[in-house]
Amino acid sequence: MKMTISQRVRSSRSKLLARLSLPIFALIVTVIAIFASAASYILIRVQNDHTLKMSEQSMKFVYRNVGYQFDTMNSVAAFILSNQSIENLLENTHEEAYEAIDDFYTLQTNLQNLSLVSLLSDPGSDKVGQRSYVVAVALEPESGLYAMAPDHFFPTTGIMKNKDLQSQPWFQQLNRGDHQVEWWGQQTDTMSGAMIYSARRKTSIKDGRSIGTVLVGADTGSIRGVFDNAPLDMGYYLLLDQENRVIFSEKYAFLEEVGELPYVRALSGSKGAVVTRIDGENHRVMFDTLGNGWKLLAIVPESHFSRYTFAISAIGAATAAAALLVAGLWLRRIVIRVTVPITRLVNAIQRPEVVEFREPLPDQRTGIYEVDALNQQFASMLVTLHGLIEKSFTEELERQRLQLELLHAQINPHFLYNTLDLINCRAMMTGDGETSRIVRSLAHVFRFGLNRGEAWIVLGEELKQVEAYLHIQQMMLEELVVEIRVPEELLPAWVVHLTLQPLAENAVIHGFADRTSGCRIIISARLEQDALVLRLEDNGRGSDAAELNRRLRQPADQAPAGHPSGGGSGYGTMNVHRRIQLQCGEAFGLRYVEADEGTCVEVVLPGPSATIYSREGNDTDV
């Protein structure tokens, strides 16, 4: 029977694979055998130094990470000491204690946010749960928040008076100025019961007077995570404070005195290693001093450094015996490495999800130039095709936008004003003064509302627009009283266009929906620090300020359209809030204020001294 073409191809490939695999297989076996013998000889000679270096590296790892955590605690304290906003909160003076409530809770919130910084150098540790800093400030009587602070100190995040700390040794040393930073360990009522603390004096940046003490604490469980990530196969660690009390150890209890141990007394200098007998066996004691004066010790038996001799010999023999298996697997891997990526690419390009861009093309890095180039070129072709489709879609959207702008352009504002002027003249000619006043007010509303397409307008012109709108409403609500209390010096201030009119419309439609008499709207403005605050109050049926504020804080895709309370009103108050945030930032916008009667809403905008890029180039002559 004659062989087919495919069979002859497979046969030729098999012969080529056999001719290449045999010499490669023999070469690999020889190299592995020589390497195993040489490596066994060398590793047996150097294994003592290698094991010693591993122990030293573990020691350095622990030293670096524990030092990093202590530096992080210092950084948290330094941030509190140098932060200007925290400085202002601590130094603000108040005539009455209750006036400091806002500053007190603002400072407490800042401390709680700082306490959320993780102490773990390895978040993946399975032996230690996530922990946080304990950040506290013990206030001096000179601080403006002293009257609001609790009388008793508790080692947790918060603010308190320093009365309970007067008898603490570390507090007395800090007052004497022995050190700028005091460190100590303390037993607490927390779950682990063991905490590390650092303390610094907080002095006024203005006059240098003492206003408090900043305390930063950490659960010793966070340090345990560092030791767990660099364990000693044999031996143990010791972390000692400056009085040779145990801060952390697998062998000794927390704060246990170990200064009388022979190997602790034998330590001299800030860094080094000594060999001493412990429990009848020689041990190597490596030690180093941390930045806060505490000492880190690693105690390892000398027998640990020679325990790999038999293991190294066994590994060399096993490596030589496994050479054949490794060579066979390696040759098989070559074939798979070439064929599998091509098969995956073919399967991928046949999937509709990839061609229709619902799924990305699998990214393969085989190390074979031809295979990788084929995959990259096909991926590039898909990206180009996708870009062409998106370009076509974008051009269609642009076309629709231009059509919409064409429709808008057909509304000629001059034609509208001329028509309203004509109606006004006819009304005056017929003696209909009320119709004339309504038409003039409507013309003002349209004139200021269009604002030549600009997003900003001066406050004086914005007030003219809302006055014109409310004048029309007064024609329908005869007892509607409108009061505008805006200082003259604030009239040139820039505000986002169409801010007050939707709020006034909301007050009329929703606030006065069930009444026609005794209606009142008050519009006022004031400067609040660096912000301009516009206020609109009505005596309507009222609303839930907390619920409205909550809805204002919702994301744009979740917030209801129109008014936050659910009703629609022209552009809508939610639209006003979003437009202000788009123009000025998320720090600005609307906020509802609890009122004894009706509804009170405030508009927070940048003050007259602020610079907003989006208003540059606007002409004040509206």
C-alpha positions as a printed Julia matrix, in Angstrom:
622×3 Matrix{Float64}:
   0.0     0.0    0.0
   1.42    3.36  -1.01
   1.82    6.1    1.6
  -0.27    9.25   1.23
   1.3    12.71   1.17
   0.24   13.45   4.79
   1.67   10.18   5.97
   4.99   10.88   4.23
   5.13   14.31   5.86
   4.46   12.85   9.33
   7.1    10.17   8.68
   9.73   12.71   7.64
   8.97   14.79  10.72
   9.3    11.73  12.94
  12.71   10.91  11.43
  13.91   14.5   11.86
  12.67   14.59  15.46
  14.47   11.29  16.21
  17.74   12.46  14.63
  17.66   15.67  16.67
  16.37   14.24  19.96
  18.98   11.49  20.45
  22.12   13.69  20.42
  20.31   16.43  22.35
  19.15   13.85  24.89
  22.7    12.47  25.3
  24.13   15.98  25.64
  21.58   16.93  28.29
  22.28   13.79  30.32
  26.03   14.45  30.23
  25.68   18.09  31.22
  23.31   17.26  34.07
  25.58   14.53  35.4
  28.65   16.81  35.38
  26.68   19.68  36.86
  25.21   17.51  39.62
  28.61   16.19  40.67
  30.28   19.6   40.61
  27.37   21.31  42.33
  27.28   18.73  45.12
  30.99   19.19  45.78
  30.78   22.98  45.78
  27.54   23.28  47.75
  28.78   20.99  50.51
  31.78   23.26  51.0
  29.82   26.5   50.94
  26.62   25.42  52.64
  27.72   26.74  56.04
  28.3    30.24  54.65
  25.1    30.05  52.61
  22.95   29.11  55.59
  24.61   31.82  57.67
  23.89   34.39  54.96
  20.27   33.27  54.8
  19.93   33.82  58.52
  21.58   37.22  58.18
  19.25   38.1   55.31
  16.24   37.09  57.4
  17.6    39.26  60.18
  18.07   42.19  57.77
  14.58   41.68  56.36
  13.02   41.81  59.81
  15.2    44.76  60.8
  14.28   46.7   57.66
  10.54   46.04  57.9
  10.26   46.63  61.65
  12.26   49.84  61.15
   9.94   50.75  58.29
   6.91   50.35  60.54
   8.52   52.51  63.21
   9.4    55.11  60.55
   5.8    54.99  59.36
   4.59   55.67  62.9
   7.03   58.61  63.01
   5.69   59.84  59.68
   2.11   59.77  60.96
   3.14   61.77  64.03
   5.18   64.19  61.89
   2.16   64.72  59.62
   0.0    65.68  62.59
   2.71   67.98  63.96
   3.18   69.84  60.66
  -0.34   69.81  59.2
  -1.68   73.35  59.08
  -5.35   72.35  59.19
  -4.81   70.25  62.32
  -2.79   73.14  63.78
  -5.73   75.49  63.2
  -8.18   73.04  64.79
  -6.02   72.75  67.93
  -5.41   76.5   68.24
  -8.82   77.89  67.4
 -10.29   79.73  70.38
 -13.97   79.61  71.29
 -15.93   81.75  73.72
 -18.14   78.81  74.66
 -17.17   75.14  74.84
 -20.04   73.99  72.6
 -18.73   76.21  69.79
 -15.72   73.84  69.44
 -17.92   70.83  68.58
 -17.33   71.08  64.82
 -13.55   71.47  65.24
 -13.48   68.6   67.74
 -15.26   66.15  65.44
 -13.25   67.32  62.4
 -10.0    66.6   64.26
 -11.36   63.25  65.48
 -12.29   62.33  61.88
  -8.78   63.22  60.69
  -7.26   61.01  63.39
  -9.58   58.15  62.47
  -8.6    58.46  58.82
  -4.91   58.33  59.75
  -5.53   55.25  61.89
  -6.79   53.34  58.83
  -3.25   53.1   57.36
  -2.22   49.43  57.37
   0.76   48.37  59.51
   1.3    45.12  57.63
   4.29   44.97  55.29
   2.77   41.83  53.71
  -1.02   42.12  53.24
  -1.09   38.49  52.12
  -0.03   37.12  55.47
  -2.4    34.38  56.57
  -1.32   34.56  60.2
  -2.13   38.16  61.05
  -5.4    39.99  60.41
  -5.53   43.51  59.08
  -4.67   46.04  61.75
  -4.62   49.82  61.97
  -2.73   52.56  63.75
  -3.95   53.97  67.0
  -3.63   57.75  66.64
  -4.48   59.94  69.65
  -3.86   63.49  70.85
  -3.63   64.3   74.57
  -4.43   68.02  74.84
  -2.84   70.67  77.04
  -5.07   73.38  78.61
  -3.64   75.85  76.04
  -5.48   74.08  73.22
  -8.82   75.49  72.11
 -10.35   71.98  72.15
  -9.27   71.2   75.7
 -12.71   71.89  77.19
 -14.37   69.45  74.78
 -11.89   66.6   75.34
 -12.72   63.65  77.69
 -11.05   63.77  81.09
  -9.54   60.29  81.05
  -6.97   58.8   78.69
  -7.68   55.52  76.93
  -5.09   54.03  74.54
  -7.16   54.19  71.36
  -7.76   56.59  68.5
  -9.28   59.83  69.75
  -8.81   63.07  71.67
  -8.5    63.44  75.43
  -6.97   65.58  78.19
  -3.5    64.79  79.46
  -4.36   64.59  83.16
  -3.98   60.8   83.33
  -0.54   60.96  81.68
   1.2    63.14  84.27
   2.41   60.14  86.28
   3.63   58.1   83.29
   7.46   57.77  83.15
   7.57   58.3   79.4
   5.46   61.46  79.73
   7.78   62.86  82.38
  10.83   62.07  80.23
   9.17   63.76  77.26
   8.49   66.88  79.36
  12.13   66.92  80.54
  13.24   66.86  76.93
  15.38   63.71  77.26
  14.31   62.68  73.75
  12.15   64.24  71.06
  10.32   60.92  70.69
   9.54   58.47  73.48
   8.9    54.78  72.72
   7.46   52.16  75.06
   5.47   48.95  75.21
   2.25   48.73  77.16
  -0.25   46.07  78.16
  -3.79   47.12  77.18
  -7.32   45.79  77.14
  -7.24   45.16  73.37
  -7.59   41.68  71.88
  -3.84   41.02  71.78
  -3.18   43.0   74.95
   0.24   44.17  73.73
   0.81   47.58  72.11
   3.78   49.67  71.0
   3.56   53.43  71.4
   5.51   56.51  70.38
   4.85   60.0   71.71
   5.85   63.51  70.6
   5.18   66.94  71.96
   2.85   69.09  69.83
   3.92   72.73  69.99
   2.33   75.73  68.35
   3.88   76.69  65.02
   3.06   80.33  65.78
   4.53   80.84  69.26
   6.11   77.5   70.26
   3.85   76.87  73.27
   2.91   73.29  74.12
  -0.65   72.41  73.13
  -0.68   68.61  73.33
   1.01   65.26  72.93
   0.67   63.12  69.79
   0.54   59.37  70.43
   0.83   56.73  67.7
   0.34   53.1   68.67
   0.55   49.76  66.92
  -0.61   46.3   67.86
   2.36   43.93  68.3
   0.43   41.54  66.1
   1.47   43.68  63.12
   5.12   43.1   64.01
   4.41   39.37  64.31
   3.45   39.44  60.64
   6.95   40.69  59.77
   8.62   37.91  61.79
   6.27   35.33  60.26
   7.35   36.41  56.78
  11.05   35.83  57.59
  11.05   32.91  60.06
  14.19   31.19  61.33
  14.17   27.45  60.65
  15.89   26.98  64.0
  16.27   29.56  66.72
  14.18   32.59  67.55
  14.05   36.38  67.48
  14.1    38.91  70.32
  13.01   42.55  70.08
  14.12   44.44  73.21
  13.47   48.0   74.3
  16.14   50.26  75.8
  15.6    48.71  79.27
  16.08   45.17  77.84
  12.4    44.33  78.2
  10.87   41.97  75.65
   8.7    43.65  73.01
   8.38   40.56  70.84
   9.68   36.98  71.06
   8.44   33.45  70.43
  10.13   32.36  73.66
   9.64   35.11  76.24
   6.56   36.98  77.43
   5.74   40.56  76.53
   7.7    43.11  78.7
   9.62   40.31  80.45
  12.98   41.48  81.85
  15.86   39.64  80.09
  18.73   42.0   80.84
  20.4    39.44  83.12
  20.69   36.74  80.43
  24.41   36.07  79.67
  24.13   36.61  75.93
  22.24   39.87  76.43
  24.94   41.15  78.8
  27.6    40.09  76.29
  26.25   42.45  73.62
  28.46   45.48  73.01
  28.11   48.2   70.43
  25.13   48.84  68.21
  25.6    45.96  65.77
  27.45   42.64  65.55
  27.38   38.91  66.32
  28.66   36.76  69.21
  28.87   32.99  69.77
  27.81   31.79  73.21
  26.5    28.66  74.88
  22.79   28.49  75.57
  21.25   25.38  77.15
  24.49   23.42  76.61
  24.81   24.19  72.87
  26.69   26.85  70.99
  24.46   29.52  69.51
  25.19   32.46  67.23
  23.59   35.71  68.47
  23.25   38.37  65.75
  22.02   41.8   66.86
  21.37   45.27  65.45
  20.0    48.52  66.93
  16.9    50.19  65.48
  16.51   53.91  65.02
  14.55   54.28  68.28
  17.25   52.58  70.36
  15.58   49.17  70.55
  17.65   46.06  69.78
  16.74   43.2   67.44
  18.38   39.83  68.18
  18.39   36.57  66.15
  19.56   33.49  68.14
  20.41   30.46  65.93
  22.12   27.15  66.95
  25.51   26.54  65.29
  24.37   23.02  64.27
  21.81   24.63  61.95
  24.56   25.78  59.57
  25.78   22.23  58.7
  22.53   20.37  58.35
  22.3    20.4   54.55
  25.31   18.17  53.71
  23.32   14.96  53.29
  20.49   16.78  51.53
  22.85   18.27  48.97
  24.39   14.85  48.17
  20.95   13.29  47.78
  19.83   16.12  45.5
  22.89   15.6   43.26
  22.18   11.88  42.89
  18.48   12.46  42.25
  19.31   15.11  39.65
  21.54   12.72  37.7
  18.9     9.96  37.86
  16.19   12.3   36.62
  18.19   13.59  33.64
  16.51   11.21  31.21
  13.03   12.17  32.34
  13.82   15.86  32.19
  15.25   15.56  28.66
  12.16   13.75  27.42
   9.83   16.3   28.93
  11.91   19.14  27.59
  11.83   17.84  24.05
   8.09   17.35  24.29
   7.74   20.87  25.57
   9.47   22.22  22.45
   6.82   20.68  20.23
   4.0    21.9   22.44
   5.51   25.38  22.63
   5.36   25.74  18.84
   2.03   24.07  18.06
  -0.19   25.05  20.98
   0.0    28.89  20.47
  -0.87   28.5   16.78
  -3.82   26.24  17.64
  -5.04   28.76  20.23
  -4.77   31.61  17.72
  -6.76   29.68  15.09
  -9.43   28.78  17.63
  -9.6    32.4   18.83
 -10.05   33.95  15.38
 -12.89   31.51  14.7
 -14.83   32.67  17.77
 -17.53   35.29  17.05
 -16.97   36.88  20.47
 -13.4    37.86  19.49
 -14.25   39.02  15.97
 -17.16   41.12  17.33
 -14.91   42.64  20.06
 -16.94   41.2   22.93
 -13.8    39.41  24.16
 -10.14   40.39  23.65
  -7.75   38.25  21.65
  -5.68   36.1   24.08
  -2.25   37.68  24.64
   0.43   35.02  24.1
   4.18   35.4   24.71
   5.83   32.21  23.43
   9.31   33.56  22.83
   9.15   32.34  19.21
   9.37   35.35  16.9
   7.23   34.01  14.05
   4.41   32.83  16.32
   4.41   36.07  18.38
   4.5    38.22  15.23
   1.52   36.36  13.77
  -0.47   36.86  16.98
   0.48   40.55  17.27
  -0.32   41.36  13.64
  -3.76   39.76  13.88
  -4.41   41.62  17.14
  -3.32   44.86  15.44
  -5.7    44.15  12.56
  -8.59   43.69  15.02
  -7.71   46.96  16.78
  -7.59   48.8   13.44
 -10.95   47.37  12.44
 -12.43   48.3   15.8
 -11.04   51.84  15.44
 -12.64   52.23  12.03
 -16.0    51.12  13.4
 -15.71   53.56  16.33
 -14.7    56.36  13.95
 -17.78   55.71  11.85
 -19.96   55.73  14.96
 -18.35   58.99  16.18
 -18.9    60.65  12.82
 -22.57   59.66  12.93
 -22.92   61.2   16.4
 -21.22   64.38  15.19
 -23.6    64.57  12.27
 -26.59   64.29  14.59
 -25.08   66.95  16.89
 -24.67   69.35  13.98
 -28.29   68.77  12.97
 -29.37   69.57  16.52
 -27.28   72.75  16.53
 -28.92   73.71  13.22
 -32.35   73.4   14.84
 -31.19   75.51  17.79
 -29.83   78.14  15.43
 -33.26   78.5   13.89
 -34.44   80.02  17.17
 -33.3    83.59  16.63
 -33.05   85.4   20.0
 -33.28   88.83  18.3
 -36.48   87.81  16.56
 -37.81   86.65  19.94
 -36.9    89.96  21.65
 -38.36   92.03  18.78
 -41.59   90.04  18.89
 -41.9    90.55  22.66
 -41.17   94.28  22.22
 -43.93   94.45  19.6
 -46.4    92.76  21.97
 -45.31   95.18  24.72
 -45.9    98.21  22.49
 -49.32   96.96  21.42
 -50.27   96.38  25.05
 -49.17   99.88  26.04
 -51.07  101.35  23.12
 -54.24   99.64  24.26
 -53.61  100.73  27.87
 -53.08   97.18  29.13
 -50.31   97.94  31.67
 -50.43   94.55  33.37
 -49.84   92.69  30.09
 -46.99   95.1   29.31
 -45.32   94.38  32.64
 -45.67   90.61  32.11
 -44.17   90.82  28.63
 -41.25   92.96  29.84
 -40.54   90.5   32.66
 -40.71   87.57  30.24
 -38.29   89.36  27.91
 -35.86   89.84  30.83
 -36.15   86.16  31.7
 -35.32   85.11  28.14
 -32.58   87.72  27.73
 -30.69   86.8   30.89
 -31.51   83.09  30.47
 -29.78   82.88  27.09
 -26.72   84.84  28.35
 -25.14   84.48  24.9
 -24.35   80.81  25.64
 -21.93   81.61  28.5
 -21.76   79.35  31.58
 -20.99   82.24  34.03
 -22.79   85.48  34.81
 -22.34   88.23  37.38
 -24.53   87.97  40.46
 -26.31   91.24  39.7
 -27.54   89.98  36.32
 -28.51   86.6   37.83
 -30.65   88.48  40.38
 -32.31   90.49  37.6
 -33.31   87.27  35.87
 -34.82   85.71  39.02
 -36.57   89.02  39.84
 -38.13   89.03  36.36
 -39.27   85.44  36.79
 -40.74   86.08  40.26
 -42.44   89.22  38.97
 -44.36   87.02  36.52
 -45.23   84.62  39.34
 -46.5    87.55  41.44
 -49.03   88.23  38.71
 -50.46   84.75  39.44
 -49.82   84.75  43.22
 -50.83   88.25  44.23
 -49.76   87.78  47.86
 -46.28   86.44  46.95
 -43.69   88.57  48.76
 -40.11   88.56  47.41
 -37.21   89.96  49.49
 -33.67   90.23  48.07
 -31.0    90.88  50.7
 -27.71   90.95  48.78
 -24.91   93.37  49.74
 -24.02   95.73  46.93
 -20.33   94.78  47.06
 -21.22   91.18  46.09
 -23.17   92.08  42.94
 -20.07   91.97  40.63
 -19.22   88.44  41.83
 -19.3    85.7   39.18
 -21.76   82.82  39.62
 -22.78   79.84  37.49
 -25.55   80.9   35.14
 -29.15   79.75  35.81
 -28.6    78.99  39.5
 -31.28   80.96  41.35
 -34.18   80.8   38.87
 -34.61   76.98  39.02
 -34.51   77.16  42.84
 -37.12   79.91  42.89
 -39.27   77.98  40.4
 -39.01   74.88  42.64
 -40.13   76.94  45.64
 -43.16   78.28  43.79
 -44.26   75.02  42.16
 -43.59   72.64  45.04
 -43.44   74.85  48.13
 -46.61   76.8   47.37
 -48.46   74.02  45.53
 -51.3    73.93  48.06
 -51.57   77.62  49.02
 -52.15   81.0   47.37
 -51.77   83.44  50.28
 -49.04   84.4   52.71
 -46.26   83.18  50.38
 -42.77   84.58  50.94
 -39.38   84.02  49.27
 -36.16   85.52  50.66
 -32.93   85.59  48.61
 -29.69   86.55  50.36
 -25.93   86.26  49.82
 -22.9    86.23  52.09
 -19.2    85.36  52.1
 -18.25   82.28  54.08
 -14.45   82.0   54.32
 -13.34   81.63  50.66
 -16.81   80.75  49.34
 -19.8    82.77  48.13
 -23.05   81.4   49.63
 -26.4    82.25  48.01
 -29.45   81.41  50.17
 -33.06   80.99  49.08
 -35.74   80.51  51.77
 -39.48   80.0   51.42
 -42.29   79.49  53.91
 -43.91   76.72  51.89
 -44.81   73.22  52.99
 -41.18   72.32  53.75
 -39.04   69.26  53.03
 -36.66   66.75  54.63
 -33.25   68.48  54.39
 -31.28   65.37  55.37
 -32.95   63.23  52.69
 -32.45   65.9   50.02
 -28.75   66.22  50.92
 -28.39   62.46  50.73
 -29.84   62.42  47.23
 -27.56   65.25  46.15
 -24.58   63.11  47.17
 -25.7    60.19  44.99
 -23.77   59.52  41.77
 -25.17   61.15  38.65
 -26.28   57.82  37.17
 -28.25   56.94  40.33
 -29.76   60.3   41.22
 -33.41   60.93  40.15
 -33.96   63.5   37.45
 -35.15   66.98  38.3
 -35.73   67.91  41.9
 -34.09   65.65  44.54
 -37.39   65.15  46.21
 -38.76   63.6   43.06
 -40.52   66.52  41.35
 -39.35   68.12  38.14
 -38.8    71.89  37.88
 -37.34   73.29  34.69
 -33.65   72.54  34.7
 -34.24   71.03  38.11
 -32.27   71.57  41.3
 -30.29   68.39  40.67
 -29.26   69.85  37.31
 -28.11   73.03  39.1
 -26.09   70.97  41.57
 -24.39   68.93  38.82
 -23.59   71.98  36.68
 -21.96   73.77  39.64
 -19.82   70.71  40.41
 -18.79   70.4   36.76
 -17.76   74.08  36.64
 -16.23   74.47  40.12
 -15.45   71.02  41.56
 -17.11   68.61  43.97
 -16.47   70.89  46.97
 -19.21   73.22  45.7
 -22.89   72.82  44.86
 -26.23   72.82  46.71
 -26.93   72.01  50.32
 -30.25   71.99  52.17
 -30.49   73.52  55.64
 -33.02   72.57  58.31
 -35.57   75.36  58.69
 -38.32   76.01  61.24
 -40.7    76.83  58.4
 -40.62   75.96  54.71
 -37.47   75.0   52.81
 -34.01   76.59  52.88
 -31.41   75.79  50.22
 -27.92   77.28  49.94
 -25.71   77.49  46.86
 -21.97   77.27  47.64
 -19.77   78.86  44.92
 -16.15   80.06  44.75
 -15.68   83.44  46.36
 -14.87   86.64  44.45
 -11.11   86.09  45.05
 -11.12   82.57  43.54
 -10.01   81.89  39.95
 -12.11   79.5   37.88
 -10.72   78.64  34.44
 -14.13   78.03  32.87
 -15.24   81.64  33.49
 -12.15   83.21  31.84
 -12.94   85.26  28.82
 -16.54   86.01  29.86
 -17.79   89.54  29.24
 -19.46   91.21  32.2
 -21.66   93.22  29.9
 -24.55   90.74  29.66
